[in-house]
Each structure stands twice: as structure tokens, then as C-alpha cells.
Amino acid sequence: MLPNQIHNWIGAQEQPAQADEWFEKLNPATGQVLFKAARSRAADIHRAVELAKKAQPAWADTPAVQRGMILHKIVVGMQNRQSEIAAIVAAETGKSMKEALGETGGAIQCGLFYASEGQRLYGRTTTSGAANKYAMTIRQPIGVAGLIIAANTPIANVAWKVFPALICGNAAVLKAAEDTPATAWIFGQIAKEAGLPDGVLSVLQGFGEEAGAPLVAHQDVGVISFTGSTEVGRIINRVAGERFARISLELGGKNPLVVCDDADLENAAKWVLLSAFSNAGQRCASTSRVIIFESVYEKFRDMLVEKTKKLKVGTADDCDFGPVINEGQLLGMVSAVEKARKNGATILCGGERMTDAGHKDGYYMAPTLIENVHPHDEISECELFGPVALLFKAKDFEHALQMANDTPYGLTASIHTKSIHRAVRFYDKVQTGVAVVNAGTHGSEPHMPFGGRKLSGNGSREPGTEALDIYSELKDVYVNIDPAQA
Ligand code: NAD
């Protein structure tokens, strides 16, 4: 079903990179080559930005309601081809078809939300301090949006950025994640079939420094929206900040889940497993620090270890999670765990690459629980982006809260308690963009704002109506009238 070569969509044209260079995309479940993808460089990016600049004014002049109707056609195209998209997501990421279908459903919901926002691109009408003067704000597009995404939930990441950028009247150039080229490519195809005007969306394949960096540096790209690591986010902030582009950064996390002594431990254990291990821990919102009250620590730890050992790892629908996205990611994680072990950490389960016959060719990390690490050890502070969770002991609620906040990151957090007092104090005081009571650490629904504090972001929030603030300029308008001429 997948072509042997995944091209760029430069405007509505499917084409190789100008230099005709390619890179291999491997199947994370088997290590086999899936296809080759276009290896784009600055010349390809410049061409896409030129087309975007040409197409954008007419797109901006298309009434937002009509833009929404075209985006709705893309959504219908995604619905009609949901299983095809999901099969590509599954093949590229190694997640099960069930997971991939769920993710595609989320992307469709996101598209539907923004298609309808064409009917609601609200400004504000208010009073003026002067007589015969009327004050209001209107939303206007920025121009060309540069979108750069990670591979972990590939179709959701595409939808999360392309739909809000386009509904606001921008043209967009999307740099796909190099680990998931085909998902972005099929989205480009669906957009073309839906009648999106030529040049309004280009989808480029390639590596970060070769294809992402020229997009970030391009002076005609007015807004850069990035989902990826804090390390790359820092570079983007510097480069695009230098030329005063609008920047949205959705970065990494080291997310805490607190288990109090009054928690429903069965429910808490269920959510730790889902939050730490689903999608092989490759979620910015993953739980990687489990902070447990001393009085229930041993009991809860033993429950977790027992349940973790029963997890099924593979690509089938009844598996709990699959491989990580590439070998480099796997090896980095294994060496971080090894280093922690040498420094005195106790590996309660997992901690290694899975090397049995069913897993040895893929990039499989055994589900891993670790204790006896210090909150400021390297492994406690750096994001591993894999199925690895650390367990910590807290004396009481205030200690748990302090530990939850004692991290360079601030993306998501969860608390398990039956106390309304603890729950409210936790969501009030935890220094994150998302707080959850009695469930997992997770992202936001498509109509709600997601984003992080500290090293997890730059304060922007996507999706929800809040993303409209990223992709549009507000203009403050005053109308003065003269009643004498009425
Ligand atoms: P990454 O930062 O290495 O790459 C992300 C994207 O940036 C890729 O498309 C890559 O090609 C591109 N890129 C790399 N270097 C670049 C450069 N110099 N200039 C421009 N673009 C460049 O991240 P990754 O390892 O692929 O993804 C995992 C990270 O993404 C984790 O840190 C995770 O927490 C984060 N993430 C965050 C969110 C969120 O919403 N906060 C969601 C998903 C993933």
C-alpha cells in the first residue's frame, strides 16, 4: 500500500527533493526498510515558501466560513480513509492498528473543531472612552506558517498544527518528522483531493538541520510552531526570535503522578501503567516520575511491579505498547538506565532492550521501573521519551507537591487522592500547563489548550481556541463617526 518513495508536496505537486536525494525509513518493529523519503534541503524549503507567499493572499481573502468548508472536506477525506491513514501510522511507528485508529480519530476531531472555527473567528467589540467612537478587534492572518513536528503521534501532530494555521488564513509549510514521512504525505494528498488551493499547504520531508532549520530561519515565515525536544526548541527560539517571528514551542516533560495514602491504589496503578507505558512512553505527557506516600510505598510499588511484568509488548491490538521509533532513541535510553544502575539505582523490572526472538529485530525496550534515585540525578531530570518510570517516596502531601515541582519541566501532572482539599491544592499549586485528578498524565482534548511551563514550552497553548492567538494577528480598530452627518 505504501509507495517505495515518499515525495514532497510542494503546493499541489508531488515531487522529489530538488537534489534528488533520499533517506531510508525503517520499520521500528522489524528494522527493515519501509520506503525511501525525499531528503529536502534549503532550496526545497525556499520553493515551498515562495509558493505559500503567492497563494496566501487569495486564501486570506476567502471568507473564513468558506475556508472552514474546505477544511471540512479534508476532515471528510480523513474519515473516508481513516483505516488507510491508521495503517500508515501503525507501519511507521510500530503502534497497534487499534492505537493508530484511535489517534487518527483524535486528528479528525481536531480538524472538525477548527473547520467549525471558521464560523467563529471572534474579535471583541467594546465601548470607547470617547463619544462617537467605536472600538473593536479583528483577527487577521500572519502570512506563512512554518510547522515542525515530532513523530510520536504523527497524524495528531499534523492535524494539531495544520488546521488552526489554515483556518486563520495563513498558508503553511509543514516539515514532517523524519521518522514518520508517510503520514504527513498522505495528509497532503487528502488536502489536495479536498480542493485546498495550490500552494496553501506544502509538506516537506527531511531532517531537522537540513530542512527544518531553513524554515525556521526564513524571513518570510511569520510564525513558527514547533513540537519536539527542549534542546531543538531552544535553537528555534533563538533563531526565529532574532527576526521577531511569532513562536509556539510545545516541548518535553518529566511528568509527575502523585499517589497519596488515601488513593484508590488499583485505579492509581492502572493510570501509572497507561501513563508511563502507552505509546512506549513516547508522549510528552508521559508519567516518568511516580511520587508515592511513604505509608503506601512498598504496597504500591509491589502492585506496580507485578502488573508491569504482565504487560504485553508488540504490535498486535492486544499489546500494551510497541517499539520506540528508532534505534538511536532505544540505545540512548538503555545507556541512561545503565548509568543510573551504576550510580546505585535499583532496576525493579525491565531496564534493557528486549532480545527474545519476537523482539530482537525491532527497537523494543522492556517496560522499566526504577527506584533509589535522587530527585536531582541525571535520570530524574532528563526526558527519556520511552517506557521508563522512576519511583520516589514522599513523606506527606506538601513533600509530594514540592517534589512534583522540583524539576526543570512543567508540562502535565496528576494526583490520586480522595481528598478534595488535596486535589484542589495540587491543581492550584503544581507548576504545569495541565493538571489531572484521579487519572493519568495526558494531553488536552482538541478543544482545550495544551502547553507547558518552564522548559516544557514558551507559554503558548495549542489546540483549542487559544491556538488562534498563535496563528493570527489581532488588529485594534476604532471607528469615529460624526452624528451631524448622519
Ligand atoms: P526533536 O526535537 O529531535 O525533533 C522534532 C522535529 O524537529 C523533527 O521534525 C526534527 O526534524 C526537527 N528538528 C530537529 N532539529 C532541528 C533544527 N535544528 N531546526 C529545525 N527543526 C529541527 O524531537 P523528537 O525526538 O523527534 O521528539 C520527541 C520530543 O518531542 C520529546 O522531547 C517530546 O516531549 C516532544 N514532544 C512534545 C509535545 C508537546 O506537545 N509538548 C508533543 C510531542 C512530542
Coordinates of C-alpha atoms and ligand atoms in Angstrom, one line a residue, residues 148-153 157 160-161 175-179 206-216 226-233 235-236 249-253 282-285 325-326 329 383 385 409 411 450-452 456-457 462, ligand 1:
I148 CA 7.7 21.4 12.5
I149 CA 6.5 18.3 14.3
A150 CA 7.7 15.2 16.2
A151 CA 6.9 11.6 15.2
N152 CA 5.3 10.2 18.3
T153 CA 1.6 10.7 17.3
N157 CA 0.6 16.2 15.3
W160 CA -2.9 19.9 15.6
K161 CA -0.9 22.4 13.6
K175 CA 8.3 19.9 7.8
A176 CA 7.3 16.3 8.6
A177 CA 9.1 14.3 11.2
E178 CA 11.8 12.2 9.6
D179 CA 10.6 9.2 11.4
G206 CA 13.7 15.7 5.5
F207 CA 16.0 16.1 8.5
G208 CA 15.9 18.8 11.1
E209 CA 19.1 20.6 10.4
E210 CA 18.7 20.3 6.6
A211 CA 15.0 21.0 6.1
G212 CA 13.7 22.3 9.5
A213 CA 16.5 24.9 10.1
P214 CA 16.0 26.8 6.8
L215 CA 12.3 27.1 7.5
V216 CA 13.0 28.5 11.0
F226 CA 7.2 23.6 16.8
T227 CA 6.6 20.3 18.6
G228 CA 9.7 18.5 19.7
S229 CA 12.5 18.4 22.2
T230 CA 13.5 21.3 24.5
E231 CA 17.0 21.2 23.0
V232 CA 15.8 22.0 19.5
G233 CA 13.1 24.3 20.9
I235 CA 17.6 26.8 19.0
I236 CA 14.3 27.7 17.3
L249 CA 7.0 25.8 21.4
E250 CA 5.5 22.5 22.6
L251 CA 8.4 20.7 24.2
G252 CA 9.3 17.9 26.5
G253 CA 8.2 16.8 30.0
Q282 CA 6.8 8.4 23.7
R283 CA 4.4 11.0 24.9
C284 CA 5.4 14.5 26.0
A285 CA 2.7 13.9 28.7
I325 CA 10.6 5.0 17.0
N326 CA 14.3 4.4 16.1
Q329 CA 16.4 6.5 20.8
E383 CA 13.4 13.3 29.5
F385 CA 10.9 9.5 26.0
Y409 CA 10.0 20.8 33.2
L411 CA 4.0 20.1 31.2
F450 CA -2.3 22.3 25.9
G451 CA 1.2 23.6 26.7
G452 CA 3.9 23.8 29.3
S456 CA 8.3 22.5 28.5
G457 CA 7.3 25.5 26.4
E462 CA -2.4 24.7 21.3
Ligands
NAD1 P1 13.3 16.6 18.0 O1 13.4 18.0 18.7 O2 14.6 15.9 17.8 O3 12.6 16.8 16.6 C1 11.4 17.3 16.4 C2 11.3 17.9 15.0 O4 12.2 19.0 14.9 C3 11.6 17.0 13.9 O5 10.8 17.2 12.8 C4 13.1 17.3 13.5 O6 13.4 17.1 12.2 C5 13.0 18.8 13.7 N1 14.4 19.5 14.0 C6 15.4 18.9 14.6 N2 16.5 19.8 14.7 C7 16.0 20.9 14.1 C8 16.6 22.2 13.8 N3 17.8 22.5 14.2 N4 15.8 23.2 13.3 C9 14.5 22.9 12.9 N5 14.0 21.7 13.1 C10 14.7 20.7 13.7 O7 12.3 15.8 18.8 P2 12.0 14.2 18.7 O8 13.0 13.4 19.5 O9 11.7 13.9 17.3 O10 10.6 14.2 19.5 C11 10.5 14.0 20.9 C12 10.4 15.2 21.7 O11 9.2 15.9 21.3 C13 10.2 15.0 23.1 O12 11.0 15.9 23.8 C14 8.8 15.2 23.4 O13 8.5 15.5 24.7 C15 8.5 16.3 22.5 N6 7.0 16.4 22.2 C16 6.3 17.5 22.8 C17 5.0 17.5 22.6 C18 4.2 18.7 23.2 O14 3.1 19.0 22.7 N7 4.7 19.4 24.2 C19 4.3 16.6 21.9 C20 5.0 15.5 21.3 C21 6.4 15.5 21.5

